[in-house]
Short mmCIF file of C-alpha atoms in Angstrom, two decimals:
data_model
loop_
_atom_site.label_atom_id
_atom_site.label_comp_id
_atom_site.label_asym_id
_atom_site.label_seq_id
_atom_site.Cartn_x
_atom_site.Cartn_y
_atom_site.Cartn_z
CA MET A 1 29.18 -16.60 -19.41
CA SER A 2 30.79 -13.28 -18.84
CA ASN A 3 29.74 -11.12 -21.79
CA GLU A 4 27.92 -8.58 -19.67
CA THR A 5 28.40 -4.91 -20.48
CA THR A 6 28.92 -2.13 -17.94
CA ALA A 7 25.35 -0.98 -18.50
CA ASP A 8 24.11 -4.51 -17.96
CA PHE A 9 26.12 -4.83 -14.80
CA ASN A 10 24.90 -1.50 -13.40
CA ARG A 11 21.33 -2.51 -14.05
CA TRP A 12 22.05 -5.93 -12.58
CA GLU A 13 23.26 -4.32 -9.35
CA GLU A 14 20.15 -2.14 -9.21
CA LEU A 15 17.92 -5.16 -9.63
CA GLN A 16 19.86 -7.10 -6.99
CA VAL A 17 19.32 -4.30 -4.50
CA GLY A 18 15.66 -4.03 -5.47
CA ARG A 19 15.15 -7.79 -5.13
CA LEU A 20 16.61 -7.89 -1.63
CA LEU A 21 15.21 -4.69 -0.18
CA PHE A 22 11.95 -3.94 -1.96
CA GLY A 23 10.94 -6.87 -4.16
CA LEU A 24 10.74 -6.81 -7.95
CA SER A 25 7.73 -6.04 -10.13
CA PRO A 26 6.83 -8.66 -12.77
CA ASN A 27 8.62 -6.59 -15.44
CA GLU A 28 11.69 -6.19 -13.28
CA GLN A 29 11.66 -9.90 -12.50
CA ALA A 30 11.62 -10.71 -16.23
CA GLU A 31 14.54 -8.33 -16.76
CA TYR A 32 16.32 -9.90 -13.79
CA ASP A 33 15.87 -13.40 -15.21
CA GLU A 34 17.19 -12.30 -18.59
CA LEU A 35 20.27 -10.60 -17.15
CA ALA A 36 20.93 -13.53 -14.83
CA LEU A 37 21.71 -15.65 -17.88
CA LYS A 38 24.52 -13.27 -18.84
CA MET A 39 26.07 -12.94 -15.41
CA PRO A 40 28.95 -15.08 -14.18
CA THR A 41 28.08 -17.19 -11.16
CA ASP A 42 30.14 -15.07 -8.77
CA LYS A 43 27.92 -12.09 -9.62
CA THR A 44 24.59 -13.81 -9.13
CA ASN A 45 24.08 -12.88 -5.48
CA LEU A 46 26.04 -9.71 -4.92
CA PHE A 47 24.50 -8.47 -1.70
CA ASP A 48 22.60 -11.40 -0.19
CA SER A 49 25.19 -12.19 2.44
CA VAL A 50 25.67 -8.51 3.30
CA VAL A 51 21.96 -7.99 3.90
CA ALA A 52 21.69 -11.32 5.77
CA SER A 53 24.52 -10.30 8.10
CA ILE A 54 22.77 -6.99 8.78
CA ASP A 55 19.49 -8.80 9.40
CA VAL A 56 21.21 -10.99 11.98
CA ALA A 57 23.05 -8.04 13.55
CA TRP A 58 19.84 -6.01 13.83
CA SER A 59 17.78 -8.85 15.24
CA GLY A 60 19.19 -8.00 18.68
CA ARG A 61 17.87 -10.32 21.35
CA PRO A 62 14.76 -11.60 19.59
CA GLU A 63 11.67 -12.65 21.47
CA PRO A 64 10.99 -16.39 21.26
CA LEU A 65 8.50 -17.89 18.86
CA PRO A 66 4.96 -18.21 20.23
CA GLU A 67 4.43 -21.73 21.51
CA HIS A 68 1.55 -22.61 19.20
CA LEU A 69 3.65 -21.54 16.22
CA GLN A 70 6.60 -23.59 17.42
CA ARG A 71 4.40 -26.65 17.68
CA SER A 72 2.99 -26.08 14.22
CA ILE A 73 6.49 -25.73 12.73
CA GLN A 74 7.59 -28.94 14.46
CA ILE A 75 4.68 -30.85 12.91
CA GLN A 76 5.41 -29.44 9.46
CA ALA A 77 9.12 -30.23 9.84
CA GLU A 78 8.39 -33.85 10.60
CA GLN A 79 6.17 -34.03 7.52
CA VAL A 80 8.79 -32.42 5.27
CA LEU A 81 11.56 -34.66 6.56
CA ALA A 82 9.37 -37.73 6.26
CA SER A 83 8.74 -36.88 2.60
CA LYS A 84 12.46 -36.56 1.86
CA PRO A 85 14.57 -39.61 1.11
CA SER A 86 16.60 -40.30 4.24
CA ASN A 87 20.39 -40.38 4.01
CA LEU A 88 20.77 -41.82 7.48
CA ALA A 89 20.74 -45.36 6.19
CA GLY A 90 23.87 -44.67 4.15
CA VAL A 91 24.48 -44.71 0.45
CA PRO A 92 23.27 -47.63 -1.64
CA SER A 93 25.84 -50.30 -2.27
CA HIS A 94 27.12 -50.71 -5.82
CA GLU A 95 28.85 -53.99 -5.15
CA GLY A 96 27.92 -56.80 -7.47
CA LYS A 97 26.42 -54.42 -10.03
CA SER A 98 26.65 -55.85 -13.53
CA VAL A 99 28.72 -53.93 -16.00
CA ILE A 100 27.23 -52.97 -19.36
CA GLY A 101 28.78 -51.03 -22.17
CA PHE A 102 27.93 -47.43 -23.12
CA ARG A 103 26.33 -48.67 -26.33
CA ASN A 104 23.78 -50.55 -24.23
CA TYR A 105 22.80 -47.83 -21.81
CA ALA A 106 23.12 -44.77 -24.10
CA PRO A 107 19.45 -44.96 -25.28
CA TRP A 108 18.37 -45.13 -21.63
CA LEU A 109 20.52 -42.13 -20.86
CA VAL A 110 18.95 -40.11 -23.67
CA ALA A 111 15.46 -41.12 -22.57
CA ALA A 112 16.22 -40.20 -18.96
CA ALA A 113 17.64 -36.84 -20.01
CA SER A 114 14.53 -36.11 -22.10
CA LEU A 115 12.30 -37.06 -19.23
CA ALA A 116 14.29 -34.86 -16.83
CA LEU A 117 14.03 -31.95 -19.27
CA SER A 118 10.27 -32.45 -19.62
CA VAL A 119 9.84 -32.50 -15.86
CA PHE A 120 12.00 -29.40 -15.52
CA ILE A 121 9.98 -27.48 -18.13
CA TRP A 122 6.71 -28.64 -16.59
CA ASN A 123 7.90 -27.64 -13.14
CA SER A 124 9.11 -24.26 -14.41
CA ASN A 125 5.80 -23.44 -16.05
CA ARG A 126 3.32 -24.71 -13.54
CA PRO A 127 2.05 -22.42 -10.78
CA GLN A 128 3.88 -22.80 -7.50
CA GLU A 129 1.81 -24.73 -5.02
CA ASN A 130 1.76 -23.72 -1.41
CA VAL A 131 3.20 -26.84 0.15
CA THR A 132 2.74 -25.69 3.73
CA PRO A 133 -0.26 -27.55 5.10
CA SER A 134 -2.71 -25.29 6.87
CA VAL A 135 -3.76 -25.96 10.44
CA ALA A 136 -7.13 -27.08 9.06
CA GLN A 137 -5.35 -29.65 6.87
CA LEU A 138 -3.30 -30.87 9.80
CA ARG A 139 -6.49 -31.23 11.84
CA ALA A 140 -8.18 -33.16 9.04
CA GLU A 141 -5.13 -35.35 8.69
CA LEU A 142 -5.18 -36.17 12.41
CA ILE A 143 -8.87 -37.15 12.24
CA THR A 144 -8.46 -39.38 9.22
CA SER A 145 -5.17 -41.02 10.12
CA THR A 146 -5.52 -41.71 13.83
CA ARG A 147 -7.89 -44.24 15.42
CA ASP A 148 -7.94 -42.96 18.98
CA VAL A 149 -9.05 -39.37 18.29
CA VAL A 150 -11.60 -38.11 20.80
CA GLN A 151 -13.85 -35.18 20.03
CA ALA A 152 -15.81 -32.92 22.37
CA ASP A 153 -17.96 -29.85 21.75
CA TRP A 154 -17.32 -26.67 23.64
CA SER A 155 -20.05 -25.76 26.12
CA ALA A 156 -20.48 -22.83 28.47
CA GLY A 157 -18.05 -22.66 31.37
CA THR A 158 -18.47 -20.83 34.65
CA THR A 159 -18.13 -17.43 32.95
CA PRO A 160 -19.65 -18.08 29.53
CA ILE A 161 -19.18 -15.98 26.41
CA ALA A 162 -22.38 -15.74 24.42
CA GLY A 163 -22.12 -17.23 20.95
CA ALA A 164 -18.79 -19.00 21.47
CA THR A 165 -18.96 -22.53 20.04
CA GLY A 166 -16.70 -25.12 18.48
CA ASP A 167 -15.01 -28.35 19.39
CA VAL A 168 -11.74 -29.93 20.38
CA ILE A 169 -10.10 -33.09 19.09
CA TRP A 170 -7.27 -34.98 20.73
CA SER A 171 -5.20 -38.07 20.04
CA SER A 172 -3.33 -39.56 23.01
CA GLU A 173 -1.48 -41.85 20.63
CA ARG A 174 -0.08 -38.93 18.65
CA GLN A 175 -0.14 -36.49 21.59
CA GLN A 176 -1.67 -34.00 19.19
CA GLY A 177 -4.92 -32.10 19.04
CA PHE A 178 -6.70 -29.03 17.77
CA MET A 179 -9.29 -26.61 19.10
CA ARG A 180 -11.84 -25.07 16.79
CA PHE A 181 -13.77 -21.95 17.72
CA GLN A 182 -16.52 -19.78 16.32
CA GLY A 183 -17.50 -16.57 18.05
CA LEU A 184 -14.68 -16.49 20.58
CA PRO A 185 -13.78 -12.79 20.83
CA VAL A 186 -10.50 -11.49 19.45
CA ASN A 187 -8.14 -10.88 22.38
CA GLN A 188 -5.45 -8.25 22.88
CA PRO A 189 -2.32 -10.37 23.58
CA THR A 190 -0.68 -7.55 25.52
CA ILE A 191 -3.64 -7.46 27.91
CA GLU A 192 -4.87 -11.03 28.17
CA GLN A 193 -4.58 -14.40 26.46
CA TYR A 194 -6.58 -17.59 26.29
CA GLN A 195 -5.13 -20.70 27.90
CA LEU A 196 -6.16 -24.32 27.46
CA TRP A 197 -6.20 -26.85 30.30
CA ILE A 198 -6.42 -30.60 29.75
CA PHE A 199 -7.89 -32.82 32.45
CA ASP A 200 -6.32 -36.27 32.44
CA LYS A 201 -8.22 -39.24 33.89
CA HIS A 202 -5.04 -40.27 35.68
CA GLN A 203 -4.39 -36.91 37.33
CA SER A 204 -6.19 -34.89 39.96
CA ASP A 205 -8.81 -32.38 38.75
CA LYS A 206 -6.89 -29.80 40.74
CA THR A 207 -3.86 -30.09 38.52
CA PRO A 208 -4.93 -30.10 34.87
CA VAL A 209 -2.16 -30.05 32.28
CA ASP A 210 -1.32 -26.73 30.65
CA GLY A 211 -2.44 -27.02 27.01
CA GLY A 212 -0.79 -23.79 25.89
CA VAL A 213 -1.55 -20.11 25.62
CA PHE A 214 -3.20 -18.88 22.44
CA ASP A 215 -4.73 -15.83 20.79
CA VAL A 216 -7.82 -15.33 18.66
CA ARG A 217 -7.05 -12.89 15.88
CA SER A 218 -10.11 -13.03 13.67
CA ASN A 219 -13.85 -13.26 14.02
CA GLY A 220 -14.36 -16.22 11.72
CA GLU A 221 -13.58 -19.83 12.44
CA VAL A 222 -10.30 -20.24 14.27
CA ILE A 223 -8.33 -23.48 14.60
CA VAL A 224 -5.59 -23.63 17.21
CA PRO A 225 -3.12 -26.49 17.68
CA ILE A 226 -2.91 -27.81 21.23
CA ASN A 227 0.47 -27.35 22.84
CA GLU A 228 0.40 -29.67 25.84
CA LYS A 229 3.21 -29.30 28.35
CA LEU A 230 3.03 -32.84 29.70
CA ARG A 231 2.09 -36.19 28.26
CA ILE A 232 -1.65 -36.80 28.36
CA GLN A 233 -2.67 -40.39 29.04
CA GLU A 234 -6.44 -40.08 28.71
CA ALA A 235 -8.08 -36.70 28.21
CA VAL A 236 -11.50 -36.44 29.81
CA MET A 237 -12.16 -32.72 29.77
CA PHE A 238 -10.77 -29.50 28.29
CA ALA A 239 -11.19 -25.98 29.67
CA VAL A 240 -10.33 -22.56 28.27
CA THR A 241 -9.51 -19.80 30.73
CA ILE A 242 -8.57 -16.17 30.19
CA GLU A 243 -5.27 -15.26 31.78
CA LYS A 244 -2.62 -12.55 31.85
CA PRO A 245 -0.21 -12.40 28.85
CA GLY A 246 1.96 -15.49 28.77
CA GLY A 247 -0.50 -17.54 30.78
CA VAL A 248 -0.20 -18.92 34.29
CA VAL A 249 1.12 -22.09 35.91
CA VAL A 250 -1.98 -22.55 38.08
CA SER A 251 -5.21 -20.93 37.03
CA SER A 252 -7.53 -19.27 39.53
CA ARG A 253 -10.34 -20.29 37.12
CA ASP A 254 -11.97 -16.90 37.71
CA ARG A 255 -12.61 -16.53 33.99
CA LEU A 256 -13.50 -19.85 32.44
CA PRO A 257 -15.66 -19.32 29.36
CA LEU A 258 -15.48 -22.77 27.74
CA LEU A 259 -15.54 -26.41 28.77
CA ALA A 260 -15.54 -29.55 26.65
CA GLN A 261 -16.34 -32.89 28.24
CA VAL A 262 -15.26 -36.07 26.46
CA LYS A 263 -18.20 -38.51 26.42
CA MET B 1 30.99 -21.37 18.10
CA GLN B 2 27.83 -23.41 17.70
CA VAL B 3 27.84 -26.66 15.78
CA PRO B 4 25.65 -26.30 12.67
CA LEU B 5 22.36 -28.16 12.69
CA LEU B 6 21.36 -28.01 9.04
CA PRO B 7 23.71 -30.82 7.90
CA ARG B 8 21.93 -33.12 10.36
CA ILE B 9 18.53 -32.02 9.10
CA ALA B 10 19.70 -32.54 5.52
CA LYS B 11 20.41 -36.16 6.46
CA GLY B 12 16.87 -36.56 7.77
CA ASP B 13 17.81 -36.38 11.45
CA SER B 14 14.56 -35.19 13.01
CA THR B 15 16.18 -34.82 16.45
CA ALA B 16 17.82 -31.62 15.18
CA ILE B 17 14.47 -29.97 14.43
CA ASP B 18 13.71 -28.73 17.94
CA GLU B 19 17.25 -27.40 18.37
CA CYS B 20 17.01 -25.61 15.05
CA ILE B 21 13.66 -24.02 15.96
CA ASP B 22 15.07 -23.00 19.35
CA ARG B 23 18.20 -21.54 17.80
CA TYR B 24 16.68 -19.67 14.87
CA GLY B 25 13.00 -19.31 15.77
CA GLY B 26 13.61 -15.96 17.44
CA LEU B 27 15.64 -14.62 14.52
CA VAL B 28 13.02 -15.66 11.96
CA TRP B 29 10.16 -14.43 14.16
CA SER B 30 11.90 -11.08 14.64
CA LEU B 31 12.39 -10.67 10.88
CA ALA B 32 8.84 -11.75 10.14
CA ARG B 33 7.34 -9.35 12.70
CA ARG B 34 9.31 -6.46 11.22
CA LEU B 35 8.58 -7.25 7.60
CA SER B 36 4.95 -8.41 7.83
CA PRO B 37 1.88 -6.18 7.88
CA THR B 38 0.11 -8.13 10.65
CA VAL B 39 0.95 -10.67 13.34
CA ALA B 40 -1.20 -13.27 11.56
CA ASP B 41 0.75 -12.64 8.36
CA ALA B 42 4.02 -12.99 10.28
CA GLU B 43 2.86 -16.34 11.65
CA ASP B 44 2.08 -17.63 8.16
CA ALA B 45 5.41 -16.34 6.89
CA VAL B 46 7.40 -18.00 9.68
CA GLN B 47 5.86 -21.37 8.84
CA GLU B 48 6.69 -20.95 5.16
CA ILE B 49 10.25 -19.89 5.99
CA PHE B 50 10.90 -22.94 8.12
CA VAL B 51 9.58 -25.20 5.37
CA ASP B 52 12.13 -23.45 3.11
CA VAL B 53 14.82 -24.10 5.73
CA TRP B 54 14.03 -27.82 5.96
CA LYS B 55 13.89 -28.17 2.18
CA ASN B 56 17.11 -26.23 1.53
CA ALA B 57 19.12 -27.63 4.44
CA GLU B 58 21.35 -29.64 2.13
CA ARG B 59 22.42 -26.44 0.36
CA PHE B 60 24.00 -25.00 3.47
CA ARG B 61 27.80 -24.93 3.29
CA GLU B 62 29.48 -24.16 6.56
CA GLU B 63 32.69 -23.12 4.82
CA VAL B 64 31.01 -20.31 2.88
CA ALA B 65 28.32 -18.92 5.19
CA GLY B 66 27.30 -18.78 8.81
CA GLU B 67 24.21 -20.82 9.53
CA ALA B 68 22.30 -17.84 10.96
CA SER B 69 23.06 -15.84 7.79
CA PHE B 70 21.87 -18.73 5.65
CA VAL B 71 18.58 -18.88 7.54
CA ALA B 72 18.24 -15.07 7.38
CA MET B 73 18.74 -15.16 3.59
CA LEU B 74 15.98 -17.70 3.11
CA ALA B 75 13.75 -15.72 5.46
CA ARG B 76 14.30 -12.42 3.66
CA ARG B 77 13.57 -13.91 0.25
CA ARG B 78 10.28 -15.27 1.45
CA LEU B 79 9.34 -12.13 3.41
CA ILE B 80 10.15 -9.67 0.63
CA ASP B 81 8.12 -11.72 -1.80
CA ARG B 82 5.14 -11.60 0.54
CA LEU B 83 5.68 -7.94 1.42
CA ARG B 84 5.80 -6.87 -2.22
CA LYS B 85 2.26 -8.15 -2.75
CA PHE B 86 1.07 -6.25 0.32
CA ARG B 87 2.89 -3.08 -0.69
CA ARG B 88 0.88 -2.78 -3.88
CA GLU B 89 -2.11 -2.05 -1.67
CA LEU B 90 -0.23 -0.02 0.92
CA ASP B 91 1.41 2.30 -1.59
CA THR B 92 -2.00 3.40 -2.87
CA GLN B 93 -3.03 4.52 0.62
CA ALA B 94 -2.27 8.02 1.85
CA ILE B 95 0.06 7.82 4.85
CA ASP B 96 1.73 10.79 6.49
CA GLU B 97 5.19 9.22 6.66
CA ALA B 98 6.72 12.23 8.37
CA ALA B 99 4.38 11.76 11.33
CA LEU B 100 5.44 8.15 11.94
CA GLU B 101 8.20 7.18 14.32
CA TYR B 102 10.69 4.49 13.42
CA ALA B 103 12.89 3.15 16.20
CA ALA B 104 16.55 2.61 15.47
CA PRO B 105 17.66 -1.03 15.16
CA PRO B 106 18.99 -2.61 18.37
CA GLN B 107 22.72 -2.28 18.90
CA ALA B 108 23.98 -5.76 19.64
CA GLN B 109 27.31 -6.11 21.43
CA PRO B 110 30.02 -7.41 19.06
CA VAL B 111 30.89 -10.17 21.51
CA GLU B 112 27.38 -11.60 21.07
CA LEU B 113 27.64 -11.80 17.28
CA ALA B 114 29.17 -14.26 14.86
CA GLU B 115 32.28 -13.00 13.11
CA ASP B 116 30.66 -11.97 9.80
CA THR B 117 27.74 -10.36 11.60
CA ALA B 118 30.05 -8.39 13.91
CA ARG B 119 31.95 -7.14 10.87
CA ALA B 120 28.70 -6.06 9.21
CA ALA B 121 27.77 -4.12 12.34
CA ALA B 122 31.18 -2.44 12.40
CA CYS B 123 31.01 -1.54 8.69
CA LEU B 124 27.52 -0.07 9.15
CA ASP B 125 29.03 2.52 11.49
CA ARG B 126 31.28 3.75 8.68
CA LEU B 127 28.42 4.58 6.33
CA ARG B 128 27.27 8.12 5.67
CA GLY B 129 24.25 9.09 7.75
CA ASP B 130 21.83 9.36 4.84
CA GLU B 131 22.92 6.03 3.36
CA ARG B 132 22.57 4.27 6.70
CA GLN B 133 19.15 5.85 7.18
CA VAL B 134 17.93 4.51 3.83
CA LEU B 135 19.22 1.04 4.72
CA GLU B 136 17.61 1.15 8.17
CA LEU B 137 14.25 2.14 6.73
CA SER B 138 14.39 -0.49 4.01
CA ILE B 139 16.15 -3.44 5.69
CA TYR B 140 15.00 -2.99 9.26
CA HIS B 141 11.58 -1.38 8.83
CA GLY B 142 10.69 -2.83 5.42
CA LEU B 143 9.61 0.47 3.88
CA SER B 144 9.17 0.78 0.12
CA GLN B 145 11.29 3.21 -1.90
CA THR B 146 8.30 5.52 -2.23
CA ARG B 147 7.71 5.60 1.52
CA ILE B 148 11.40 6.20 2.22
CA SER B 149 11.35 9.09 -0.22
CA GLU B 150 8.30 10.56 1.54
CA ARG B 151 9.84 9.95 4.93
CA THR B 152 13.27 11.44 4.21
CA GLY B 153 12.35 14.04 1.62
CA LEU B 154 14.96 12.54 -0.71
CA PRO B 155 14.07 12.17 -4.41
CA LEU B 156 13.20 8.58 -5.35
CA GLY B 157 16.32 8.25 -7.51
CA THR B 158 18.49 9.34 -4.59
CA VAL B 159 16.89 6.73 -2.35
CA LYS B 160 17.79 4.05 -4.90
CA THR B 161 21.32 5.40 -5.21
CA HIS B 162 21.84 5.52 -1.45
CA ALA B 163 20.57 1.95 -1.04
CA ARG B 164 22.84 0.64 -3.77
CA ARG B 165 25.89 2.65 -2.74
CA GLY B 166 25.38 1.80 0.92
CA LEU B 167 25.25 -1.93 0.20
CA SER B 168 28.26 -1.72 -2.15
CA GLN B 169 30.28 0.03 0.53
CA LEU B 170 29.26 -2.50 3.14
CA ARG B 171 30.23 -5.37 0.85
CA ASP B 172 33.60 -3.78 0.07
CA CYS B 173 34.24 -3.03 3.74
CA MET B 174 33.43 -6.60 4.74
CA GLN B 175 35.47 -8.09 1.91
CA ALA B 176 38.41 -5.86 2.73
CA SER B 177 38.40 -7.31 6.20
CA SER B 178 38.44 -10.76 4.63
CA LEU B 179 35.47 -11.68 6.70
CA LEU B 180 32.89 -11.80 3.97
CA ARG B 181 32.93 -15.03 2.10
CA PRO B 182 32.15 -13.99 -1.48
CA LYS B 183 30.75 -17.28 -2.73
CA VAL B 184 28.33 -17.32 0.11
CA VAL B 185 25.08 -17.87 -1.72
CA ALA B 186 26.09 -19.11 -5.11
CA ALA B 187 24.57 -22.47 -4.29
CA ILE B 188 21.24 -21.22 -2.97
#
């Protein structure tokens, strides 16, 4: 369709800019949707690539993703990809398929088209669900789907923090785990960060495995995915230390507020 | 030039995931930090953006857009949507915009950038100062039109005009150099 007027097109440009730079109000979004129907396809995204190129140019040398976030994204990616039909196995073979005339399959085609339209309308009208599983959901999924999950409650370490409680779960089979805290103080990441250490039955107590650096950003319950740096064969104890930003390779264990012993 | 990863992800190749996070994690994190009100909000946004990336991987067309630009487009759509909800609250709060400092965007060396991105950087330098300022405050710092008006002293209508004219000039400049691929996002 290309029956847009100059006024329509000017307004369309304004809305495109607004959508990319500032976001649209509900009224503007309705206007946008209406005008979109009139616009030819080459006018549908006038400035997206321009703004994207600027975004990339202005990103400079970006700092890397925090490790716990990276781990969380990896887990979600595996779930999303697992839910998609895989194309790796190749396309289905059509050899040997029986041939039927249009007269035979036309009713099926109409029924399929009606069904597709119904699904489309239903999808268009229903509220958008947040498909990103929360860390709490991922934790629950690990507990329910894995047999070898061990769980240990946090107890006071050598430099306890009053009121800090919670637990840790770990699956050696999945090499995945989560820490849960209540009452662990919010830290200033530019000053200090928490770091998890995992004691493996098959390794010396002097060299626990780095379980990742993490921050506590709220006073309520906090769930943190474990980001182990090495494979854990059999976790027997977990310890949380407070370290300089970015963590350390070997902890002095001067500040060790929490311990969790697997029983 | 880097080999694109999204076609592999579109085919369900999970071995490309880590590479993709390594390659674009910093870009997405940088955008999210700039355009999110808090670090916690940025973390949520980054996770949503990567889910969008995995789900839309099959829509990436190497011949019409750079992969980094494709990821940045998906990121911006998600971030602006989230930011708009936050702005409703922020715009009702009294903030002395003139007292705030906004750092200029980093100046990347052209040799470090992909071709279309380098051209965008070059075309930015040709913009009028006030148009570039409006684009910096909106694109880089994520300010609303109202805040930009307060910050610059420009009437709200002028802010809108500068934003639109600035982007139009950038698009024309990039197209004139035949480095912008005009059908870039028709499929997204």
